[in-house]
Amino acid sequence: MSEKIVLFENDLSDEGQKRQAIKNIIVFKLNDEWYGVDVLYVKEVVPTHPISVLPNVPSYILGIMNVRGNILSVMNLKAIFGLTSLKDDESQRIVIVEDKGMSVGLLVDGSEKTMEVPENLIEPALSLLEDEKRDLLEGQVKVDGKLVALVSAPKLLELTCLRNS
């Protein structure tokens, strides 16, 4: 069900081989694009639950849902990144991210694998993106010919707080 990919690049120095800093990410799809988030912020990945729509919230907030008695806001990353509307199928999942006691659910089209990525392979986010969108990304990494945009969980949670206050 869940596949794990490990990426390494030889890094030799005068003292011999050094251990590289590694970032573990969970990779998911939005339409045909690949995104990832640091597993340090991922509390869990759950199947979609019924989402209750709320009035007067930003377009990227789908609503709220109940996960084992906890009420959680659900974000539509497609609305944030300017992608086409949501598809509604059984492969969708909610990636629950948490930082500093705050949690939010991210609706994704499927989470498929975790990856160990050497931090030296992570590049800055595409400069073609608008500043507001680029600020929500930690960078990007190329894996098996696919570009994976790394979403910043703390910045998404911050965005939720700023817009709700």
Coordinates of C-alpha atoms in Angstrom, one line a residue, residues 46-125:
V46 CA -7.1 9.3 7.1
P47 CA -9.8 8.5 4.5
T48 CA -12.1 11.5 3.7
H49 CA -14.9 12.1 6.2
P50 CA -18.1 14.1 5.6
I51 CA -17.1 17.8 5.5
S52 CA -19.5 20.4 6.8
V53 CA -19.3 23.6 4.8
L54 CA -19.0 26.8 6.7
P55 CA -20.2 30.2 5.6
N56 CA -17.9 33.3 5.2
V57 CA -14.6 31.4 5.1
P58 CA -11.8 31.8 2.5
S59 CA -12.3 29.7 -0.7
Y60 CA -9.5 27.4 0.3
I61 CA -11.2 26.3 3.5
L62 CA -13.6 23.4 2.5
G63 CA -15.1 23.3 5.9
I64 CA -14.8 21.2 9.1
M65 CA -14.8 17.5 9.8
N66 CA -14.9 15.2 12.8
V67 CA -12.0 12.9 13.3
R68 CA -12.6 10.7 16.3
G69 CA -14.3 13.5 18.3
N70 CA -11.8 16.2 17.2
I71 CA -13.2 19.0 14.9
L72 CA -10.7 19.9 12.2
S73 CA -10.6 22.5 9.5
V74 CA -10.0 21.1 6.0
M75 CA -8.0 23.0 3.4
N76 CA -8.3 22.8 -0.4
L77 CA -4.7 23.0 -1.5
K78 CA -5.9 23.1 -5.1
A79 CA -7.6 26.4 -4.5
I80 CA -4.4 27.8 -2.9
F81 CA -2.2 26.7 -5.8
G82 CA -4.6 27.6 -8.6
L83 CA -5.4 24.1 -9.7
T84 CA -8.7 22.9 -11.2
S85 CA -11.6 21.9 -8.9
L86 CA -11.6 18.9 -6.7
K87 CA -12.3 15.4 -8.0
D88 CA -14.4 13.4 -5.6
D89 CA -13.3 9.7 -5.5
E90 CA -12.2 7.0 -3.1
S91 CA -8.5 7.7 -3.5
Q92 CA -8.8 11.1 -1.8
R93 CA -7.3 11.3 1.7
I94 CA -6.9 13.9 4.4
V95 CA -3.3 14.5 5.5
I96 CA -3.6 15.9 9.0
V97 CA -0.7 18.2 9.8
E98 CA 0.1 19.7 13.2
D99 CA 2.5 22.3 14.5
K100 CA 2.6 24.2 17.8
G101 CA -0.7 22.6 19.0
M102 CA -2.6 23.5 15.9
S103 CA -3.9 21.0 13.3
V104 CA -5.5 21.2 9.9
G105 CA -6.5 18.6 7.3
L106 CA -5.2 18.8 3.7
L107 CA -7.5 17.2 1.1
V108 CA -5.3 15.4 -1.4
D109 CA -6.0 13.1 -4.3
G110 CA -4.0 10.3 -2.8
S111 CA -0.9 9.8 -0.6
E112 CA 1.3 7.1 -2.0
K113 CA 4.7 7.0 -0.4
T114 CA 7.2 8.4 2.0
M115 CA 10.6 9.4 0.9
E116 CA 14.0 10.1 2.4
V117 CA 15.5 13.0 0.6
P118 CA 19.0 14.4 1.2
E119 CA 18.5 18.1 2.0
N120 CA 21.2 19.1 -0.5
L121 CA 19.0 17.9 -3.3
I122 CA 16.2 20.3 -2.3
E123 CA 16.1 23.3 -4.6
P124 CA 14.3 26.7 -4.1
A125 CA 10.6 26.8 -5.2

